[in-house]
Short mmCIF file of C-alpha atoms in Angstrom, two decimals:
data_model
loop_
_atom_site.label_atom_id
_atom_site.label_comp_id
_atom_site.label_asym_id
_atom_site.label_seq_id
_atom_site.Cartn_x
_atom_site.Cartn_y
_atom_site.Cartn_z
CA MET A 474 -0.50 -0.16 -0.52
CA GLY A 475 1.22 3.68 -0.36
CA ILE A 476 2.20 7.52 0.59
CA ALA A 477 -1.38 8.55 -1.42
CA ASP A 478 -3.51 4.69 -0.82
CA VAL A 479 -3.38 5.51 2.96
CA LEU A 480 -4.78 9.16 2.46
CA GLY A 481 -6.38 8.24 1.13
CA LYS A 482 -8.17 6.66 4.11
CA ILE A 483 -7.44 9.50 6.24
CA ALA A 484 -8.74 12.05 4.11
CA GLY A 485 -12.02 9.85 2.38
CA ASP A 486 -15.67 9.35 3.62
CA LYS A 487 -15.56 6.00 2.81
CA PRO A 488 -15.64 2.71 4.93
CA VAL A 489 -12.50 2.19 6.70
CA VAL A 490 -10.75 -1.22 9.02
CA LEU A 491 -8.41 -1.44 11.03
CA GLU A 492 -5.80 -4.55 11.43
CA LEU A 493 -4.09 -5.22 14.32
CA ASP A 494 -0.37 -7.88 13.57
CA LEU A 495 0.91 -9.03 16.71
CA ALA A 496 3.14 -10.74 14.20
CA ARG A 497 4.87 -7.42 14.30
CA GLY A 498 5.33 -7.12 17.94
CA VAL A 499 4.79 -4.04 19.98
CA LEU A 500 7.51 -1.79 21.03
CA VAL A 501 7.04 0.10 23.63
CA THR A 502 9.39 2.61 22.58
CA ARG A 503 10.73 2.61 19.29
CA PRO A 504 15.30 2.03 19.65
CA THR A 505 17.71 4.85 19.14
CA ASN A 506 20.39 2.09 17.71
CA PRO A 507 19.56 3.23 13.74
CA PHE A 508 20.39 -0.57 12.64
CA GLU A 509 17.47 -2.39 15.59
CA ALA A 510 15.48 1.35 13.92
CA VAL A 511 14.54 0.21 10.91
CA ARG A 512 14.35 -4.04 11.37
CA VAL A 513 11.06 -2.56 13.52
CA ILE A 514 10.23 -0.03 11.21
CA ASN A 515 7.20 -1.45 10.34
CA SER A 516 5.86 -2.55 14.23
CA PRO A 517 3.41 -0.47 16.05
CA THR A 518 4.15 1.72 18.85
CA LEU A 519 2.47 1.24 22.03
CA GLY A 520 1.42 5.24 22.96
CA ALA A 521 0.51 5.53 18.25
CA LEU A 522 -2.36 2.42 19.12
CA ARG A 523 -3.54 3.93 21.93
CA THR A 524 -4.18 7.25 20.21
CA ASN A 525 -4.61 5.65 16.35
CA LEU A 526 -7.38 3.27 18.56
CA ARG A 527 -9.49 5.61 20.68
CA ASP A 528 -9.51 8.64 17.98
CA ALA A 529 -10.46 5.71 15.66
CA ALA A 530 -13.27 4.69 18.03
CA ARG A 531 -14.76 7.93 17.30
CA ASP A 532 -14.76 8.36 13.89
CA ASP A 533 -17.83 7.73 12.06
CA ARG A 534 -15.63 6.08 9.10
CA VAL A 535 -14.30 3.97 11.51
CA VAL A 536 -16.58 0.91 10.95
CA GLY A 537 -14.50 -2.24 12.48
CA LEU A 538 -10.99 -3.64 14.31
CA ILE A 539 -9.44 -7.23 13.00
CA VAL A 540 -6.75 -8.20 15.36
CA HIS A 541 -4.05 -10.71 14.07
CA ALA A 542 -3.53 -12.41 17.66
CA VAL A 543 -0.39 -14.34 17.51
CA PRO A 544 2.40 -15.05 19.92
CA SER A 545 4.64 -12.14 20.18
CA SER A 546 8.02 -11.05 22.10
CA VAL A 547 5.72 -8.36 23.33
CA GLU A 548 5.89 -8.56 27.37
CA LEU A 549 2.60 -9.84 28.96
CA ALA A 550 1.99 -6.44 31.43
CA TYR A 551 2.48 -4.64 27.03
CA LEU A 552 -0.03 -7.26 25.65
CA GLU A 553 -3.08 -6.72 28.54
CA GLU A 554 -2.75 -2.43 27.49
CA VAL A 555 -3.64 -3.26 23.70
CA ALA A 556 -6.34 -6.65 25.58
CA ALA A 557 -7.47 -3.18 27.05
CA LEU A 558 -7.57 -0.98 24.66
CA VAL A 559 -8.98 -3.48 21.93
CA GLU A 560 -12.00 -4.30 25.34
CA GLU A 561 -12.29 -0.65 25.04
CA PHE A 562 -12.61 -0.36 20.94
CA GLY A 563 -15.60 -2.64 21.56
CA ALA A 564 -17.40 -0.85 23.58
CA SER A 565 -18.26 1.22 20.47
CA LYS A 566 -17.30 -1.14 17.11
CA LYS A 567 -16.30 -3.55 15.76
CA THR A 568 -14.58 -6.06 17.45
CA MET A 569 -12.92 -9.37 15.18
CA ALA A 570 -9.93 -11.85 16.35
CA TRP A 571 -8.53 -14.26 14.13
CA ALA A 572 -4.96 -16.83 14.94
CA GLU A 573 -4.12 -19.70 13.26
CA SER A 574 -3.05 -21.17 16.15
CA PHE A 575 -3.44 -19.41 19.36
CA GLY A 576 0.85 -21.16 20.67
CA GLU A 577 2.20 -24.50 17.94
CA LEU A 578 1.46 -27.01 22.10
CA THR A 579 3.20 -23.45 23.89
CA HIS A 580 3.75 -20.40 23.77
CA GLY A 581 0.00 -19.02 23.64
CA LEU A 582 -1.68 -17.61 26.70
CA ALA A 583 -0.43 -14.19 25.88
CA ALA A 584 -1.99 -13.67 22.75
CA TYR A 585 -5.29 -15.80 23.48
CA LEU A 586 -6.09 -13.05 26.87
CA VAL A 587 -5.36 -9.82 23.63
CA ALA A 588 -7.72 -13.06 21.30
CA SER A 589 -10.40 -12.57 23.94
CA ALA A 590 -10.83 -8.62 24.38
CA ALA A 591 -12.67 -8.47 20.64
CA GLN A 592 -16.27 -9.05 20.19
CA GLU A 593 -15.82 -13.06 17.81
CA ILE A 594 -13.14 -14.98 17.87
CA TRP A 595 -12.23 -17.15 14.95
CA LEU A 596 -8.81 -20.45 14.88
CA GLN A 597 -8.02 -22.43 12.17
CA PRO A 598 -9.12 -25.92 11.19
CA THR A 599 -4.79 -26.66 11.84
CA GLY A 600 -4.98 -24.39 14.69
CA MET A 601 -5.35 -25.40 17.99
CA LEU A 602 -5.50 -22.89 21.92
CA SER A 603 -2.09 -23.64 23.99
CA VAL A 604 -2.51 -22.43 26.83
CA GLU A 605 -1.05 -24.39 29.37
CA GLY A 606 -0.52 -21.56 32.34
CA LEU A 607 3.49 -20.74 32.41
CA GLU A 608 6.33 -22.57 34.29
CA LEU A 609 9.18 -20.17 35.47
CA SER A 610 12.80 -22.26 36.31
CA LEU A 611 15.59 -20.96 38.58
CA THR A 612 18.98 -21.54 37.63
CA LEU A 613 21.98 -21.03 39.86
CA LEU A 614 25.14 -20.68 39.17
CA ARG A 615 27.14 -21.03 42.51
CA GLY A 616 28.73 -24.55 42.33
CA LEU A 617 29.66 -23.38 38.34
CA LEU A 618 31.53 -20.18 39.71
CA GLU A 619 33.28 -21.80 42.30
CA LYS A 620 34.91 -24.76 39.87
CA ALA A 621 36.25 -21.26 38.15
CA GLY A 622 37.28 -20.38 41.17
CA VAL A 623 35.35 -17.11 41.54
CA THR A 624 33.08 -17.22 45.12
CA PRO A 625 29.97 -15.43 45.59
CA GLN A 626 30.18 -12.76 48.43
CA PHE A 627 26.34 -10.32 48.66
CA GLY A 628 24.76 -9.23 51.75
CA GLN A 629 20.46 -7.89 51.90
CA ARG A 630 17.79 -6.54 52.98
CA HIS A 631 16.36 -9.18 53.47
CA GLU A 632 14.80 -11.86 52.61
CA TYR A 633 13.27 -11.55 49.88
CA LYS A 634 15.29 -9.21 47.71
CA THR A 635 16.80 -12.16 46.13
CA ALA A 636 18.75 -10.69 43.13
CA ALA A 637 21.89 -11.72 43.98
CA ASN A 638 20.31 -15.68 44.77
CA THR A 639 21.89 -16.62 41.22
CA TYR A 640 25.33 -16.29 42.25
CA ALA A 641 25.74 -16.85 46.17
CA ALA A 642 23.18 -19.31 47.05
CA ASP A 643 23.39 -23.19 46.50
CA HIS A 644 19.40 -23.93 46.86
CA VAL A 645 16.51 -21.87 46.49
CA THR A 646 15.58 -21.12 49.92
CA GLY A 647 12.03 -21.33 51.63
CA PRO A 648 12.04 -17.87 50.43
CA HIS A 649 12.43 -17.33 47.10
CA ARG A 650 10.90 -20.91 46.08
CA GLU A 651 7.89 -18.72 47.97
CA MET A 652 7.62 -15.97 46.15
CA MET A 653 8.19 -17.18 42.60
CA GLN A 654 5.07 -19.60 42.70
CA ARG A 655 3.18 -16.79 44.08
CA ILE A 656 4.48 -13.56 41.44
CA GLY A 657 3.68 -17.43 38.57
CA GLN A 658 0.20 -17.87 40.83
CA SER A 659 -0.47 -14.06 40.45
CA LEU A 660 -0.32 -14.16 36.79
CA VAL A 661 -1.65 -17.20 35.66
CA ASP A 662 -5.21 -16.02 37.38
CA GLY A 663 -4.43 -12.37 36.63
CA VAL A 664 -4.81 -13.22 32.92
CA VAL A 665 -7.43 -16.57 33.14
CA ASP A 666 -9.64 -13.85 34.83
CA ALA A 667 -9.98 -11.27 32.92
CA VAL A 668 -10.63 -14.33 29.47
CA ALA A 669 -13.14 -15.48 32.23
CA ARG A 670 -14.61 -12.64 31.50
CA ARG A 671 -14.51 -11.02 28.65
CA ARG A 672 -15.66 -14.64 27.37
CA GLY A 673 -18.91 -14.92 29.81
CA VAL A 674 -17.48 -18.08 30.62
CA SER A 675 -16.47 -18.89 34.60
CA PRO A 676 -12.95 -19.78 35.43
CA GLU A 677 -13.34 -23.31 36.14
CA VAL A 678 -13.46 -23.45 32.52
CA VAL A 679 -11.07 -21.40 31.18
CA TRP A 680 -8.27 -23.94 33.47
CA GLU A 681 -9.95 -26.89 32.02
CA ALA A 682 -8.57 -25.42 29.27
CA VAL A 683 -5.19 -24.28 30.89
CA ASN A 684 -4.42 -27.72 32.06
CA ALA A 685 -5.48 -30.19 29.31
CA SER A 686 -3.95 -28.07 26.54
CA PRO A 687 -3.55 -28.21 24.47
CA VAL A 688 -7.52 -27.96 22.76
CA THR A 689 -8.61 -28.29 19.88
CA PRO A 690 -10.73 -25.62 18.17
CA ASP A 691 -14.16 -28.13 18.38
CA ASP A 692 -12.71 -28.66 22.38
CA ALA A 693 -12.17 -24.31 22.39
CA LEU A 694 -15.86 -24.01 20.46
CA ARG A 695 -17.18 -26.20 23.62
CA LEU A 696 -16.43 -24.43 25.84
CA GLY A 697 -16.63 -21.68 24.60
CA LEU A 698 -13.42 -19.97 24.56
CA ILE A 699 -13.19 -19.31 21.18
CA ASP A 700 -17.16 -18.47 18.18
CA ARG A 701 -15.96 -19.88 14.55
CA VAL A 702 -12.67 -21.55 12.67
CA GLY A 703 -12.07 -20.86 9.42
CA TYR A 704 -8.85 -19.73 7.62
CA ARG A 705 -8.01 -17.05 7.02
CA ASP A 706 -9.44 -15.32 3.72
CA GLU A 707 -13.32 -16.97 5.45
CA ALA A 708 -12.53 -15.34 8.54
CA TYR A 709 -11.91 -12.02 6.54
CA ALA A 710 -14.32 -12.85 4.20
CA ALA A 711 -16.76 -12.86 6.52
CA THR A 712 -16.14 -10.78 8.72
CA LEU A 713 -15.85 -7.77 6.00
CA ALA A 714 -19.62 -9.31 4.53
CA GLU A 715 -21.00 -8.63 7.50
CA TRP A 716 -19.69 -5.69 8.87
CA GLY A 717 -20.43 -3.49 4.92
CA ALA A 718 -16.45 -3.37 4.36
CA ALA A 719 -14.65 -3.85 1.20
CA PRO A 720 -10.64 -6.14 1.01
CA GLU A 721 -9.79 -2.20 0.85
CA SER A 722 -11.13 -1.01 2.99
CA LEU A 723 -8.31 -2.83 5.48
CA LEU A 724 -5.74 -0.11 7.40
CA PHE A 725 -2.68 -0.87 9.66
CA ALA A 726 -4.15 1.33 12.45
CA HIS A 727 -1.04 2.54 13.20
CA ARG A 728 -0.54 3.51 10.36
CA TYR A 729 -4.10 5.56 11.21
CA THR A 730 -4.25 9.12 11.93
CA SER A 731 -7.47 11.09 12.64
CA ARG A 732 -8.99 14.59 11.20
CA SER A 733 -7.93 16.21 14.67
CA GLN A 734 -4.49 14.48 14.44
CA LEU A 735 -3.58 16.37 10.99
CA ALA A 736 -4.99 18.75 12.53
CA LYS A 737 -3.05 18.93 16.11
CA ARG A 738 0.28 18.67 13.35
CA PHE A 739 -0.32 22.09 11.42
CA LYS A 740 -0.70 24.00 14.46
CA PRO A 741 2.50 24.15 16.79
CA GLY A 742 1.66 25.39 21.10
CA GLY A 743 -0.34 24.53 23.21
CA ASP A 744 -1.50 22.87 25.87
CA LYS A 745 0.72 19.25 26.01
CA VAL A 746 1.42 16.81 27.95
CA ALA A 747 5.44 15.02 28.56
CA VAL A 748 5.58 11.78 28.11
CA VAL A 749 9.36 10.64 29.95
CA THR A 750 10.56 7.02 30.23
CA LEU A 751 12.53 5.23 32.40
CA ARG A 752 13.80 1.87 31.07
CA GLY A 753 16.83 -0.28 31.73
CA ALA A 754 18.50 -1.48 35.03
CA ILE A 755 18.57 2.62 37.15
CA VAL A 756 23.20 3.86 36.50
CA THR A 757 24.07 7.06 38.04
CA GLY A 758 25.69 9.07 34.38
CA ARG A 759 24.54 8.41 30.99
CA GLY A 760 23.70 4.98 30.56
CA GLY A 761 22.28 3.64 27.89
CA ALA A 762 22.23 0.60 25.25
CA SER A 763 24.85 -2.20 26.64
CA PRO A 764 27.67 -3.49 23.13
CA LEU A 765 26.95 -6.82 24.92
CA GLY A 766 22.93 -6.33 24.45
CA GLY A 767 20.01 -4.62 27.58
CA GLN A 768 19.30 -1.15 27.70
CA SER A 769 20.58 1.10 31.34
CA ALA A 770 19.11 4.12 31.58
CA GLY A 771 20.67 6.96 33.59
CA SER A 772 20.09 9.04 36.33
CA ASP A 773 21.39 11.92 34.28
CA VAL A 774 19.80 11.58 30.94
CA VAL A 775 15.89 11.60 33.38
CA ASP A 776 16.68 13.27 34.97
CA GLU A 777 17.09 16.14 32.36
CA HIS A 778 14.51 14.66 30.63
CA LEU A 779 12.41 15.73 33.85
CA ARG A 780 14.22 19.34 33.55
CA ALA A 781 12.88 19.74 30.72
CA ALA A 782 9.24 19.60 31.01
CA LEU A 783 9.82 20.72 34.33
CA ARG A 784 10.92 24.55 32.56
CA ASP A 785 8.66 24.45 29.82
CA ASP A 786 5.46 26.70 30.45
CA ASP A 787 3.06 25.20 28.54
CA ILE A 788 3.65 21.26 29.58
CA LYS A 789 0.81 20.97 31.95
CA ALA A 790 1.50 17.33 32.80
CA VAL A 791 3.60 15.12 32.25
CA LEU A 792 3.27 10.67 31.72
CA PHE A 793 6.42 9.02 33.46
CA ALA A 794 6.60 5.55 31.79
CA VAL A 795 8.46 3.27 34.65
CA ASP A 796 10.01 -0.54 32.82
CA SER A 797 12.86 -1.86 35.15
CA PRO A 798 14.32 -3.65 37.72
CA GLY A 799 16.07 -1.52 40.26
CA GLY A 800 19.80 -0.49 39.74
CA SER A 801 21.20 2.64 42.42
CA ALA A 802 19.93 3.02 45.63
CA VAL A 803 21.48 6.62 44.83
CA ALA A 804 20.50 7.45 41.56
CA SER A 805 17.04 5.93 42.00
CA ASP A 806 16.96 8.98 45.08
CA PHE A 807 18.56 11.95 42.62
CA ILE A 808 15.30 10.72 39.62
CA ARG A 809 13.17 10.68 42.88
CA ARG A 810 13.22 14.61 43.92
CA SER A 811 12.77 15.31 39.52
CA VAL A 812 9.52 14.10 40.35
CA VAL A 813 8.98 15.44 42.88
CA ARG A 814 10.09 18.39 41.47
CA LEU A 815 7.81 18.69 39.04
CA ARG A 816 4.45 17.81 41.59
CA GLU A 817 5.78 20.67 44.15
CA ALA A 818 5.46 23.61 40.07
CA GLY A 819 1.98 22.27 40.41
CA LYS A 820 2.64 19.62 37.43
CA PRO A 821 0.49 16.54 38.37
CA VAL A 822 2.63 13.59 37.49
CA VAL A 823 1.35 9.44 36.86
CA ALA A 824 4.00 6.67 36.59
CA HIS A 825 2.81 4.34 33.78
CA MET A 826 4.30 0.87 35.37
CA GLY A 827 5.31 -1.74 32.80
CA ALA A 828 6.59 -5.47 32.49
CA VAL A 829 8.57 -4.76 35.29
CA ALA A 830 9.17 -1.46 37.96
CA ALA A 831 10.44 -3.25 41.63
CA SER A 832 13.06 -1.46 43.22
CA GLY A 833 14.49 1.14 42.72
CA GLY A 834 11.71 0.46 39.74
CA TYR A 835 8.84 0.56 43.07
CA TYR A 836 11.28 4.23 44.68
CA VAL A 837 11.23 6.65 41.52
CA SER A 838 7.80 5.90 40.48
CA MET A 839 6.94 6.54 44.79
CA GLY A 840 7.31 10.01 43.45
CA ALA A 841 4.12 10.01 41.19
CA ASP A 842 0.96 11.17 42.04
CA GLU A 843 -0.34 8.30 41.51
CA ILE A 844 0.57 5.09 40.31
CA VAL A 845 -1.35 3.33 37.42
CA ALA A 846 0.11 -1.03 35.99
CA GLN A 847 -1.05 -3.58 34.82
CA ALA A 848 -1.90 -7.11 36.67
CA SER A 849 1.12 -8.56 35.34
CA THR A 850 3.07 -5.84 35.97
CA LEU A 851 6.41 -7.11 38.66
CA THR A 852 6.53 -4.37 41.50
CA GLY A 853 7.87 -4.86 45.10
CA SER A 854 11.56 -5.71 45.68
CA ILE A 855 11.62 -2.90 48.14
CA GLY A 856 14.81 -4.17 50.07
CA VAL A 857 18.47 -3.78 48.81
CA LEU A 858 21.87 -5.61 48.44
CA ALA A 859 25.31 -5.38 47.33
CA GLY A 860 28.98 -6.88 47.22
CA LYS A 861 31.59 -8.09 44.51
CA MET A 862 32.42 -11.08 43.22
CA VAL A 863 36.27 -13.19 45.66
CA THR A 864 38.19 -14.04 41.65
CA ALA A 865 41.73 -14.67 43.73
CA GLY A 866 40.97 -19.08 42.79
CA LEU A 867 40.64 -18.22 39.65
CA TYR A 868 43.63 -16.01 39.55
CA ASP A 869 45.65 -19.20 41.05
CA LYS A 870 43.80 -22.05 38.92
CA LEU A 871 45.49 -19.18 35.97
CA GLY A 872 48.32 -19.37 37.57
CA LEU A 873 47.96 -15.35 37.36
CA VAL A 874 49.68 -12.66 39.47
CA ARG A 875 48.24 -10.05 41.67
CA GLU A 876 49.34 -7.50 43.87
CA THR A 877 47.23 -5.46 46.20
CA ILE A 878 48.91 -2.25 47.94
CA ASP A 879 45.66 0.14 49.68
CA VAL A 880 46.08 3.10 50.76
CA GLY A 881 43.97 3.69 53.61
CA ALA A 882 41.29 1.09 55.68
CA ALA A 883 38.65 0.82 53.22
CA SER A 884 40.30 1.18 49.88
CA GLY A 885 40.82 -2.36 49.23
CA THR A 886 36.69 -3.25 51.21
CA PHE A 887 35.65 -3.68 47.00
CA SER A 888 37.96 -5.55 45.39
CA SER A 889 37.88 -8.81 43.97
CA ALA A 890 41.97 -9.82 44.91
CA HIS A 891 40.32 -11.76 48.89
CA GLU A 892 37.34 -11.94 50.67
CA PHE A 893 35.13 -8.90 52.74
CA SER A 894 36.95 -8.59 56.32
CA ASP A 895 35.58 -8.73 59.26
CA ASP A 896 36.07 -4.60 59.21
CA ASP A 897 34.80 -4.00 55.69
CA TRP A 898 31.14 -6.37 55.87
CA GLU A 899 30.45 -4.39 59.18
CA ARG A 900 30.97 -1.00 56.82
CA LEU A 901 28.55 -3.10 54.49
CA ASN A 902 26.07 -4.14 56.78
CA ARG A 903 26.31 -0.34 57.85
CA TRP A 904 25.77 0.98 54.31
CA LEU A 905 22.10 -1.91 53.55
CA ASP A 906 20.90 -0.65 56.57
CA ARG A 907 21.44 3.19 55.99
CA VAL A 908 19.62 2.56 52.27
CA TYR A 909 17.21 -0.17 53.67
CA LEU A 910 15.37 1.97 56.02
#
């Protein structure tokens, strides 16, 4: 489809049917890496979907929405928001979801959650409903590290602060197992309850499918978890005919632009809501993308964006999008202070928690006027830990000689050359208690 075709649908008066293809993924933010940006150029952002679907729900030209609901790498919390947007859109428009299969033997629960938000669900005859639940795997590395001559030493506050267990524990502790069990149960319970409500069935019916997965299309029909069986061409042809729309009326949801959006683009100025994103581990300084993959959120960069929103008189409120497992306590407190300053200046701040907003990710959110989270957002983890990897044994195994020269009684506290001394542990525990309390 060319630009002229898209513009014609935006500006014209012919019926429009929007499409949302989960196979293209859904981006929380556009990647800063240019090569990655090119790779996902056709993937919609969650923000664009949010704006477009809400505008389209008020657009008389838009007839309905078709969702290709297949498994993707998008985190459950964000798919929950997509499902909520589909359900919200369906309050005033028609919606249909289709899938060749909700997973193949596994991993279809999240995709089906999105499909359940539509008014009608189609499934390919050879497809299946694979909503088998969730398995969480824990791998502890202490034995491997010790074989390599590395000794992990960590202090933590308290038993549910389990991040260091991956390296320091030689078995899964009771609190760690309890926490993971509760997380897994909570995630699946949340999906089951949402599906049951949307499909008008009891949670027990959904649990029957979960425990019997994969479920055939016939059994899914019997359970009331899908409505019709057919291939894509059959699903689209029947749906478009019922909606009184033609195949050429289809338009990807992220390419839709309402007339009001077009008008705003040519009308600069006016009141605005700023969106400030914090994504990745929280660190002091600039942060950024790691060459080994992953992302860190530098406190300096986040603070710059928050201060820019503070200075701009046109910005009347801030949406603070947080997706972080935490990180530096100092950096987290620095960012939280910047959020508080916005509130003190009379600019409301709403923190939106993404897939995870734990530890420091929760702490920075506390400065906001309100906190919004999805049912599957992982949050909490109020605690602190610190430690080091002692590599003296590794050096011995490799035949390396290392000698340290220290100036100052505490200079070698976090050196990997030796274990913590009693004085080191005393200093570390004093710091952990101070941060925790």
